[in-house]
Coordinates of C-alpha atoms in Angstrom, one line a residue:
M29 CA 58.4 68.8 162.6
P30 CA 59.8 67.7 159.2
F31 CA 62.4 70.0 157.7
Q32 CA 63.2 69.9 153.9
K33 CA 66.8 69.1 152.7
G34 CA 68.6 72.2 152.2
D35 CA 66.5 74.3 154.7
L36 CA 68.9 75.1 157.5
E37 CA 67.2 78.5 158.2
S38 CA 64.0 76.6 159.4
V39 CA 65.9 74.2 161.5
M40 CA 67.7 77.1 163.0
A41 CA 64.6 78.9 163.7
A42 CA 62.9 76.0 165.3
H43 CA 65.9 74.8 167.4
P44 CA 67.9 77.8 168.9
H45 CA 70.9 75.5 170.0
V46 CA 71.4 74.7 166.4
A47 CA 71.3 78.3 165.5
R48 CA 74.0 79.3 167.9
W49 CA 76.1 76.4 166.9
V50 CA 76.1 77.4 163.1
R51 CA 76.6 80.9 163.9
D52 CA 79.6 80.3 166.0
F53 CA 81.0 77.8 163.5
E54 CA 80.5 80.2 160.7
E55 CA 82.4 82.9 162.7
R56 CA 85.1 80.6 163.5
Y57 CA 85.6 78.7 160.3
G58 CA 84.2 80.9 157.6
S59 CA 81.9 78.4 156.2
R60 CA 78.2 77.3 156.7
P61 CA 77.1 73.7 156.9
V62 CA 74.3 72.7 154.7
Y63 CA 71.2 70.8 156.2
Y64 CA 71.0 67.2 154.6
G65 CA 67.9 65.9 156.5
P66 CA 68.0 62.2 157.2
L67 CA 71.3 60.8 156.4
D68 CA 71.6 58.2 153.8
R69 CA 74.9 56.7 152.2
D70 CA 75.1 59.1 149.3
A71 CA 76.1 61.7 151.9
R72 CA 79.6 60.5 151.8
K73 CA 79.9 62.0 148.2
M74 CA 79.6 65.5 149.6
K75 CA 82.7 67.6 148.9
P76 CA 83.6 69.5 151.0
L77 CA 82.2 67.5 153.7
N78 CA 80.2 69.9 156.0
L79 CA 76.6 68.9 156.8
I80 CA 74.0 68.7 159.6
Y81 CA 71.6 65.8 159.7
I82 CA 68.7 65.1 162.3
T83 CA 68.6 62.1 164.7
K84 CA 65.9 62.4 167.0
E85 CA 64.5 66.0 167.7
P86 CA 66.0 68.1 169.3
I87 CA 69.1 66.3 168.5
F88 CA 71.1 67.1 165.4
V89 CA 74.5 66.0 164.1
H90 CA 77.2 68.2 162.4
I91 CA 79.8 66.3 160.4
Y92 CA 82.7 68.1 159.3
Q93 CA 86.0 67.3 157.5
P94 CA 88.4 70.1 157.8
P95 CA 90.7 70.9 154.8
T96 CA 94.1 69.4 155.2
D97 CA 97.5 70.5 154.0
G98 CA 99.8 68.2 152.0
D99 CA 100.1 64.7 153.5
E100 CA 98.1 65.4 156.5
I101 CA 95.6 62.7 157.3
S102 CA 92.1 64.0 157.0
Q103 CA 89.9 63.5 160.0
T104 CA 86.2 63.5 160.2
L105 CA 84.5 65.2 163.1
W106 CA 81.2 64.3 164.6
F107 CA 79.5 67.1 166.7
G108 CA 76.2 66.3 168.6
L109 CA 74.0 69.2 168.8
E110 CA 71.6 69.3 171.8
P111 CA 70.1 71.9 173.9
Q112 CA 72.5 73.4 176.3
L113 CA 72.0 75.1 179.6
T114 CA 73.5 78.5 180.7
D115 CA 75.2 78.6 184.0
E116 CA 72.1 80.2 185.4
E117 CA 69.9 77.5 184.0
E118 CA 72.0 74.9 185.4
N119 CA 71.3 76.4 188.9
V120 CA 67.6 76.3 187.9
R121 CA 67.9 72.6 187.0
R122 CA 69.5 71.9 190.3
D123 CA 66.6 73.7 192.2
L124 CA 64.0 71.9 190.1
I125 CA 65.6 68.5 190.5
E126 CA 65.5 69.2 194.3
T127 CA 61.8 70.0 194.0
L128 CA 61.1 66.9 192.0
L129 CA 62.9 64.5 194.4
K130 CA 61.0 66.2 197.4
E131 CA 57.8 65.5 195.5
A132 CA 58.8 62.0 194.2
P133 CA 57.1 60.0 197.0
S134 CA 53.8 61.4 196.1
A135 CA 54.2 60.9 192.3
P136 CA 52.2 58.0 190.5
N137 CA 53.9 54.7 190.1
F138 CA 55.4 53.8 186.7
T139 CA 56.6 50.6 185.2
T140 CA 58.2 52.0 181.9
D141 CA 60.7 54.5 181.0
E142 CA 57.9 56.3 178.9
E143 CA 55.6 56.6 182.0
F144 CA 58.5 57.9 184.0
E145 CA 59.3 60.6 181.2
N146 CA 55.7 61.6 181.1
I147 CA 55.6 61.9 185.0
L148 CA 58.7 64.0 185.0
S149 CA 57.4 66.2 182.2
G150 CA 54.2 66.8 184.0
M151 CA 56.1 67.6 187.2
I152 CA 58.3 70.1 185.3
D153 CA 55.2 71.8 183.9
R154 CA 53.8 72.0 187.3
Y155 CA 56.7 73.5 189.1
T156 CA 57.8 76.1 186.5
V157 CA 55.7 79.0 185.2
I158 CA 56.3 80.8 182.0
G159 CA 57.3 84.3 182.5
S160 CA 60.3 86.4 182.0
G161 CA 62.5 83.7 182.9
G162 CA 65.7 84.2 185.2
G163 CA 64.8 81.1 187.3
Q164 CA 63.3 83.2 190.1
K165 CA 61.0 81.6 192.6
G166 CA 57.6 83.3 193.1
G167 CA 57.4 85.6 196.2
R168 CA 54.8 87.9 197.8
I169 CA 52.7 88.7 194.6
R170 CA 52.7 85.1 193.4
Q171 CA 51.2 84.1 196.9
L172 CA 48.6 86.8 196.7
L173 CA 47.7 85.3 193.4
G174 CA 47.3 81.8 195.0
M175 CA 50.3 80.4 192.9
D176 CA 52.6 77.9 194.6
D177 CA 55.7 79.6 196.0
E178 CA 57.9 76.5 195.0
K179 CA 57.2 77.6 191.3
I180 CA 60.2 78.6 189.4
G181 CA 59.8 81.5 186.6
V182 CA 61.4 80.5 183.1
T183 CA 60.8 81.4 179.5
R184 CA 59.1 78.8 177.3
E185 CA 62.5 78.2 175.7
Q186 CA 64.1 77.6 179.0
R187 CA 61.5 75.2 180.1
E188 CA 62.1 73.0 177.0
R189 CA 65.9 73.1 177.6
L190 CA 65.3 72.1 181.3
R191 CA 62.8 69.5 180.3
Y192 CA 65.2 67.9 177.6
T193 CA 68.2 68.0 180.0
I194 CA 66.4 66.5 183.2
I195 CA 64.7 63.7 181.4
R196 CA 68.2 63.0 179.4
D197 CA 69.9 62.6 182.7
L198 CA 67.3 61.1 184.9
V199 CA 65.7 58.7 182.4
R200 CA 67.9 58.3 179.3
N201 CA 71.5 58.1 178.8
G202 CA 73.0 61.3 180.2
P203 CA 75.9 62.9 178.1
L204 CA 75.8 60.0 175.8
E205 CA 72.3 60.6 174.6
P206 CA 73.3 62.3 171.3
L207 CA 75.6 59.4 170.6
L208 CA 72.9 56.7 171.3
S209 CA 70.2 58.6 169.3
D210 CA 72.3 58.4 166.1
E211 CA 71.2 55.4 164.1
M212 CA 74.0 55.9 161.9
L213 CA 76.6 54.9 164.5
E214 CA 77.7 51.4 165.1
D215 CA 80.5 51.3 167.7
I216 CA 81.1 53.8 170.3
H217 CA 84.6 53.9 171.8
S218 CA 85.6 55.8 175.0
V219 CA 88.9 55.5 176.5
G220 CA 89.6 57.6 179.8
L221 CA 89.2 61.3 179.2
K222 CA 89.9 61.1 175.6
H223 CA 87.2 62.4 173.0
V224 CA 84.8 59.5 172.2
H225 CA 85.4 57.9 168.7
M226 CA 82.7 56.2 166.9
D227 CA 82.3 53.8 163.7
H228 CA 79.9 55.5 161.5
K229 CA 78.0 53.6 158.8
V230 CA 78.7 56.2 156.2
F231 CA 81.7 58.2 157.2
G232 CA 83.9 55.2 158.9
M233 CA 85.8 56.2 162.1
V234 CA 84.7 59.6 163.3
T235 CA 85.9 61.7 166.3
S236 CA 83.2 63.4 168.5
N237 CA 83.0 66.5 170.5
I238 CA 81.9 64.5 173.7
R239 CA 84.2 63.7 176.3
F240 CA 84.5 63.2 180.1
R241 CA 86.7 65.9 181.7
E242 CA 87.1 64.6 185.1
R243 CA 87.9 60.7 186.0
E244 CA 85.6 60.8 189.0
L245 CA 82.7 61.9 186.7
L246 CA 83.4 59.2 184.4
A247 CA 83.7 56.6 187.1
R248 CA 80.4 57.7 188.7
Y249 CA 78.8 57.7 185.4
L250 CA 80.0 54.0 184.5
R251 CA 78.9 52.9 188.1
A252 CA 75.3 54.4 187.7
M253 CA 75.1 52.9 184.2
S254 CA 76.3 49.3 185.2
E255 CA 73.9 49.3 188.1
R256 CA 71.1 50.3 186.0
I257 CA 71.7 47.5 183.4
G258 CA 71.9 45.0 186.3
R259 CA 75.7 44.4 186.0
P260 CA 77.3 46.5 188.7
V261 CA 81.1 47.3 188.2
S262 CA 83.7 47.9 190.9
D263 CA 87.2 47.7 191.6
N264 CA 86.8 43.9 192.7
K265 CA 84.9 43.3 189.5
P266 CA 86.3 45.6 186.9
I267 CA 85.1 44.2 183.6
V268 CA 81.4 43.8 182.8
D269 CA 79.3 43.0 179.8
G270 CA 75.6 44.1 179.5
A271 CA 72.9 45.4 177.3
L272 CA 71.5 48.9 177.3
L273 CA 67.8 49.7 177.4
D274 CA 67.8 49.8 173.5
G275 CA 69.3 46.3 173.3
S276 CA 72.8 47.9 172.5
R277 CA 75.8 45.8 174.0
I278 CA 78.2 47.7 176.4
N279 CA 81.4 46.4 177.7
I280 CA 82.7 48.3 180.9
I281 CA 86.5 48.2 181.9
F282 CA 86.4 50.2 185.2
S283 CA 89.7 49.9 187.2
D284 CA 92.6 52.2 186.5
D285 CA 95.0 49.3 187.2
V286 CA 93.3 47.3 184.6
S287 CA 92.5 50.1 182.1
M288 CA 95.8 52.3 182.3
L289 CA 94.3 55.4 180.6
G290 CA 91.3 55.4 182.8
P291 CA 88.0 53.8 182.9
S292 CA 86.8 52.8 179.4
F293 CA 83.6 51.5 177.7
T294 CA 82.7 50.2 174.1
I295 CA 79.1 50.2 173.0
R296 CA 77.9 48.0 170.1
K297 CA 74.9 49.9 169.0
F298 CA 71.7 48.0 167.6
A299 CA 69.3 49.4 165.4
E300 CA 65.9 50.3 167.1
E301 CA 64.1 48.6 164.2
T302 CA 65.0 45.1 163.4
I303 CA 66.5 44.7 159.9
S304 CA 64.5 42.6 157.6
I305 CA 66.0 40.1 155.1
I306 CA 64.7 42.2 152.3
Q307 CA 66.6 45.2 153.6
L308 CA 69.6 43.0 153.7
I309 CA 69.1 42.1 150.1
K310 CA 68.6 45.7 149.1
W311 CA 72.0 46.4 150.8
G312 CA 73.6 43.6 148.9
T313 CA 74.4 41.6 152.0
L314 CA 73.0 38.4 150.5
S315 CA 70.9 37.8 147.5
P316 CA 67.3 36.7 146.9
Q317 CA 68.6 33.1 146.0
V318 CA 70.5 32.9 149.3
A319 CA 67.4 33.9 151.2
A320 CA 65.2 31.4 149.4
Y321 CA 67.6 28.6 150.2
V322 CA 67.8 29.5 153.8
W323 CA 64.0 29.8 153.8
I324 CA 63.6 26.3 152.7
C325 CA 66.1 25.1 155.1
L326 CA 64.6 26.8 158.2
E327 CA 61.1 25.7 157.2
Y328 CA 62.2 22.1 157.4
G329 CA 64.1 22.2 160.5
M330 CA 67.7 22.5 159.7
S331 CA 70.3 23.7 161.9
V332 CA 72.6 26.6 161.0
L333 CA 75.3 28.7 162.5
V334 CA 75.7 32.4 161.4
S335 CA 79.4 32.7 161.6
G336 CA 82.0 35.4 161.2
E337 CA 84.3 37.6 162.8
T338 CA 83.5 40.5 165.2
A339 CA 81.1 43.2 163.9
S340 CA 80.3 41.2 160.9
G341 CA 76.7 41.5 161.4
K342 CA 75.9 38.0 162.5
T343 CA 73.1 39.0 165.0
T344 CA 71.5 41.2 162.3
T345 CA 71.5 38.3 159.8
L346 CA 70.2 35.9 162.4
N347 CA 67.3 38.2 163.3
A348 CA 66.5 38.7 159.8
I349 CA 66.1 35.0 158.9
L350 CA 64.0 34.0 161.8
P351 CA 60.7 34.9 160.0
F352 CA 61.4 32.1 157.8
I353 CA 60.6 29.6 160.6
D354 CA 57.0 28.5 160.7
H355 CA 55.1 30.8 162.5
N356 CA 52.9 28.4 164.3
V357 CA 55.7 26.7 166.4
K358 CA 57.5 27.4 169.7
I359 CA 60.8 29.4 169.6
Y360 CA 63.0 29.1 172.6
S361 CA 65.9 31.5 172.7
A362 CA 68.8 31.7 175.2
E363 CA 71.3 34.7 175.5
D364 CA 73.7 36.3 177.8
T365 CA 72.8 39.8 176.4
P366 CA 69.2 40.0 175.0
E367 CA 69.7 40.6 171.4
V368 CA 67.4 38.1 169.5
K369 CA 64.2 39.6 168.4
V370 CA 61.3 36.9 167.5
R371 CA 57.8 37.8 166.5
H372 CA 56.4 34.4 166.7
K373 CA 53.4 34.1 169.0
I374 CA 55.1 31.4 171.2
W375 CA 58.4 32.8 172.1
Q376 CA 60.2 31.5 175.4
R377 CA 62.9 34.3 175.9
L378 CA 65.4 33.5 178.5
V379 CA 68.7 35.1 179.6
T380 CA 71.6 34.2 181.8
R381 CA 71.8 35.6 185.3
E382 CA 75.0 36.7 187.2
S383 CA 75.2 36.3 191.0
K384 CA 77.9 35.8 193.6
N385 CA 75.7 33.0 194.9
E386 CA 76.5 29.9 192.7
D387 CA 73.1 28.5 193.6
S388 CA 71.2 31.5 192.1
R389 CA 73.6 31.9 189.3
V390 CA 72.0 31.0 185.8
E391 CA 74.3 30.2 183.0
M392 CA 74.0 29.4 179.3
F393 CA 74.4 25.8 180.0
D394 CA 71.6 25.8 182.4
L395 CA 69.4 27.6 179.8
L396 CA 70.1 25.0 177.2
K397 CA 69.5 22.0 179.4
A398 CA 66.1 23.4 180.2
A399 CA 65.4 24.0 176.4
L400 CA 65.7 20.3 176.0
R401 CA 62.8 19.7 178.2
S402 CA 60.7 22.6 176.8
R403 CA 59.9 20.8 173.5
P404 CA 60.5 24.0 171.1
R405 CA 60.6 23.8 167.3
Y406 CA 63.7 25.8 167.3
I407 CA 66.3 26.9 169.9
I408 CA 67.9 30.2 169.2
I409 CA 71.3 30.8 170.8
G410 CA 72.6 34.4 170.9
E411 CA 76.1 33.4 170.7
I412 CA 78.1 30.2 171.2
R413 CA 81.4 30.9 173.1
G414 CA 82.2 27.8 175.4
I415 CA 80.9 24.6 176.8
E416 CA 77.3 25.5 175.9
G417 CA 78.4 24.7 172.3
A418 CA 78.6 21.0 173.2
T419 CA 75.0 21.2 174.7
A420 CA 73.7 23.0 171.6
F421 CA 75.2 19.7 169.5
Q422 CA 73.3 17.6 171.9
A423 CA 70.2 19.5 171.1
M424 CA 70.5 19.0 167.6
Q425 CA 71.3 15.3 168.2
T426 CA 67.9 14.9 169.9
G427 CA 66.0 16.6 167.3
H428 CA 66.0 20.0 168.3
P429 CA 67.0 22.2 165.4
V430 CA 69.5 25.1 166.6
I431 CA 70.2 28.6 165.1
A432 CA 73.2 30.5 166.8
T433 CA 76.0 32.9 166.0
F434 CA 79.5 31.9 166.3
H435 CA 83.1 33.5 165.8
A436 CA 84.8 31.8 162.9
S437 CA 85.4 33.0 159.5
S438 CA 85.3 29.7 157.5
I439 CA 84.1 26.1 157.9
V440 CA 87.6 24.7 158.6
K441 CA 88.2 27.2 161.3
M442 CA 84.6 26.7 162.7
I443 CA 85.2 22.7 163.0
Q444 CA 88.6 23.4 164.6
R445 CA 87.1 25.7 167.3
F446 CA 84.0 23.4 168.0
T447 CA 86.4 20.1 168.3
G448 CA 88.8 21.8 170.4
D449 CA 89.0 23.4 173.9
P450 CA 86.8 24.3 175.6
I451 CA 83.8 23.3 173.6
N452 CA 85.2 19.7 172.6
V453 CA 82.5 18.5 170.4
P454 CA 83.4 15.0 169.1
I455 CA 84.3 15.5 165.5
R456 CA 81.9 12.5 164.5
F457 CA 78.9 14.5 166.0
F458 CA 79.6 17.6 163.8
D459 CA 77.3 16.5 161.1
N460 CA 74.4 17.1 163.4
L461 CA 75.0 20.7 162.0
N462 CA 73.4 21.1 158.9
F463 CA 74.9 24.1 157.2
A464 CA 76.8 27.3 158.2
L465 CA 76.5 30.8 156.6
F466 CA 79.6 33.0 156.8
Q467 CA 79.7 36.8 156.8
E468 CA 82.4 39.4 156.7
V469 CA 82.9 43.2 156.8
V470 CA 84.1 44.1 153.4
E471 CA 84.8 47.4 151.6
A472 CA 81.6 48.7 150.0
P473 CA 81.4 49.7 146.4
G474 CA 82.0 53.3 146.3
G475 CA 83.9 53.4 149.6
G476 CA 82.9 52.7 153.3
I477 CA 82.1 49.4 154.8
A478 CA 79.6 46.8 154.1
R479 CA 78.6 43.3 155.2
R480 CA 78.5 40.4 152.8
V481 CA 77.4 36.8 153.1
T482 CA 80.8 35.3 151.6
G483 CA 79.7 31.7 151.6
I484 CA 77.4 28.9 152.7
D485 CA 78.7 25.5 153.3
E486 CA 76.5 22.3 154.0
V487 CA 77.8 19.7 156.5
I488 CA 77.4 16.3 154.7
G489 CA 78.8 13.8 157.2
Y490 CA 81.6 12.3 159.2
N491 CA 84.3 10.5 157.3
K492 CA 85.7 7.7 159.5
H493 CA 88.5 6.9 157.1
S494 CA 89.9 10.5 157.2
D495 CA 88.5 11.2 160.8
G496 CA 87.3 14.4 159.3
V497 CA 83.9 16.3 158.2
L498 CA 82.8 16.3 154.6
T499 CA 81.2 19.7 153.8
R500 CA 80.3 21.3 150.4
G501 CA 80.0 24.8 149.4
M502 CA 76.7 26.1 148.2
F503 CA 77.2 29.7 147.7
E504 CA 80.0 32.0 147.1
W505 CA 80.6 35.8 147.0
D506 CA 82.4 37.3 144.2
P507 CA 84.3 40.5 145.7
V508 CA 85.1 41.8 142.2
K509 CA 81.6 41.6 140.9
D510 CA 80.0 42.0 144.3
K511 CA 77.8 39.0 143.5
H512 CA 76.5 35.9 145.0
Y513 CA 76.7 32.6 143.0
F514 CA 75.0 29.4 143.7
R515 CA 77.3 26.4 143.3
G516 CA 75.0 24.0 144.7
M517 CA 72.7 23.2 141.8
F518 CA 71.9 19.5 141.5
Q519 CA 74.5 19.1 144.4
S520 CA 72.9 20.0 147.5
H521 CA 72.9 17.3 150.1
L522 CA 70.3 19.0 152.3
L523 CA 67.9 20.0 149.5
E524 CA 68.0 16.7 147.8
N525 CA 68.5 14.1 150.7
K526 CA 67.0 15.7 153.7
I527 CA 64.2 18.2 152.4
A528 CA 62.8 17.1 149.0
A529 CA 61.0 14.1 150.5
Q530 CA 59.4 16.2 153.3
M531 CA 58.1 18.6 150.5
G532 CA 56.5 15.6 148.7
F533 CA 58.6 15.7 145.7
E534 CA 58.9 12.4 143.8
N535 CA 61.8 13.8 141.9
K536 CA 64.3 15.3 144.5
R537 CA 65.5 17.8 141.9
D538 CA 62.2 19.4 141.7
V539 CA 63.3 21.2 145.0
Y540 CA 65.4 23.6 142.9
D541 CA 62.5 24.7 141.0
E542 CA 60.8 25.5 144.5
M543 CA 63.8 27.4 145.5
E544 CA 63.5 29.3 142.2
R545 CA 59.9 30.1 142.7
R546 CA 60.7 31.4 146.2
T547 CA 63.6 33.5 144.8
E548 CA 61.4 35.3 142.5
A549 CA 58.9 36.1 145.1
I550 CA 61.6 37.5 147.4
Q551 CA 63.0 39.4 144.6
R552 CA 59.5 41.0 144.0
M553 CA 59.4 42.1 147.6
A554 CA 62.6 43.9 147.1
D555 CA 61.5 45.4 143.9
R556 CA 58.4 46.7 145.8
D557 CA 60.5 48.2 148.4
L558 CA 58.8 46.0 151.1
T559 CA 61.7 46.3 153.5
H560 CA 60.1 46.7 157.0
Y561 CA 60.6 43.9 159.3
D562 CA 56.9 43.6 160.3
D563 CA 55.9 43.5 156.5
V564 CA 58.3 40.7 155.8
F565 CA 57.1 38.7 158.7
D566 CA 53.3 39.3 158.1
L567 CA 53.6 38.3 154.4
I568 CA 55.7 35.1 155.1
G569 CA 52.8 34.5 157.8
I570 CA 50.5 34.5 154.9
Y571 CA 52.6 31.7 153.2
Y572 CA 52.4 29.6 156.4
S573 CA 48.7 30.3 156.9
N574 CA 47.3 30.2 153.3
G575 CA 50.0 28.8 151.0
F576 CA 52.4 30.1 148.3
D577 CA 49.7 31.4 146.1
A578 CA 48.1 33.6 148.6
F579 CA 51.7 34.9 149.7
R580 CA 52.6 35.6 146.1
S581 CA 49.3 37.4 145.4
A582 CA 49.7 39.5 148.8
I583 CA 53.0 40.7 147.6
E584 CA 51.4 42.6 145.0
G585 CA 48.7 44.5 146.9
W586 CA 50.6 44.9 150.0
V587 CA 51.2 48.6 151.2
G588 CA 54.4 48.5 153.2
I589 CA 54.7 50.3 156.4
N590 CA 57.3 52.6 154.9
H591 CA 54.8 53.8 152.2
R592 CA 51.8 54.4 154.4

């Protein structure tokens, strides 16, 4: 049900758990939050900060910044609002789950979580009956009416609360569901029994009302979660990395003698919808000209590393540039944690496999060796961390372009890391890489955080006299003006010496006109707010199928998914 901004009364009428929260909050603190609707970045301007926004019904979030006295540091609080069970309803939930478990062997088979949810929902309807509530099982009268004695009497509101809670705990993410449903959260930090803290896209670091109150409960939850993602944690193996069902990364540190404050975990949330290159342009992460340059390079088989520090948005940018690869070629991806999202028709997606048995273990090195025999147009590596980096350079050397992410903040540091332990790429081979794109987390104009492509460097070649690598900066970002500048006009080694001839230009500098033509088309997509990933992919697909003129014409008549 859509709610209008400012219409808190309608939200409260539709969701009793929100109504109870608002009334209790107003009674305790003397102020009532406003209903903001779906959150946007302008929300940070609200003073005082006291608002409610929707994530996924029936879950809402209340953001509140208590007033401070003097030099006291203000703290932003995040409250997840979800249906809550009373003690009596909790007993009903246990009875209902017991009944569901007894009936589980006769339930239909399922292959997806959505199918499992539908089965559970149907069983909840079947074993409850709308009445006066109270959680009483039927007796003599119900038997005379021919009704199943196992049915539990509930009110309609109770049934929906039970449905939400049971599905949340059996299928979804248990007590973390409010956190993982909030697309405005980036990182989730839980240390022992402390309140969970999160990095919020709009409000920065926030403190939640969610915490585990018992160590045994926390340990049990982390064991169950680790088993569900196929990376079981234990005292013998206290640290694991994996991916949740929505693609978010999770790192679990389990044992008390390793994590001194108790079991802890960190979740790096991923957006449910892949972020497009046009959306990144609208956010200022990069410019249309940067996008046009990358497009030309990827169309003509250049290898690139998307590099930056932790949480700088490397994987987001990597996914955003993949539609620039010819849509009629084979893509091969190799990852430890599945994060790369490819829409090309021929996509061979592989992930590593952990195992105590060395013979059944599959490591990144194994996947990349297999890639060399698979004849892909591009090899996508989720992240280069170790010796697989040397294999990636071997792939480039044998004519297999590579796109990967890497942890380094500059071209100098990148070269140092690749040529040192444990990767050990010989420095004379480094020019198999064509260019590197660098990205950072910066302070956003108007406050908060933002991601910016801070530079692009081309790798020109190995200089045997200095035993070093020649590079040239193509783009740089001006932090004062928050603007990207192209420094490579008539100086691009890749555009002039590697790509122009492939494009059929007799005058190699005509390639810059082509780059400008694509820049204008990309800008037009941004002007028309064609930000959905599928729209961007499909429009670029028209370019690869029917040429630039058809692509440019399609932009004008295209009705974007966000506008339908």
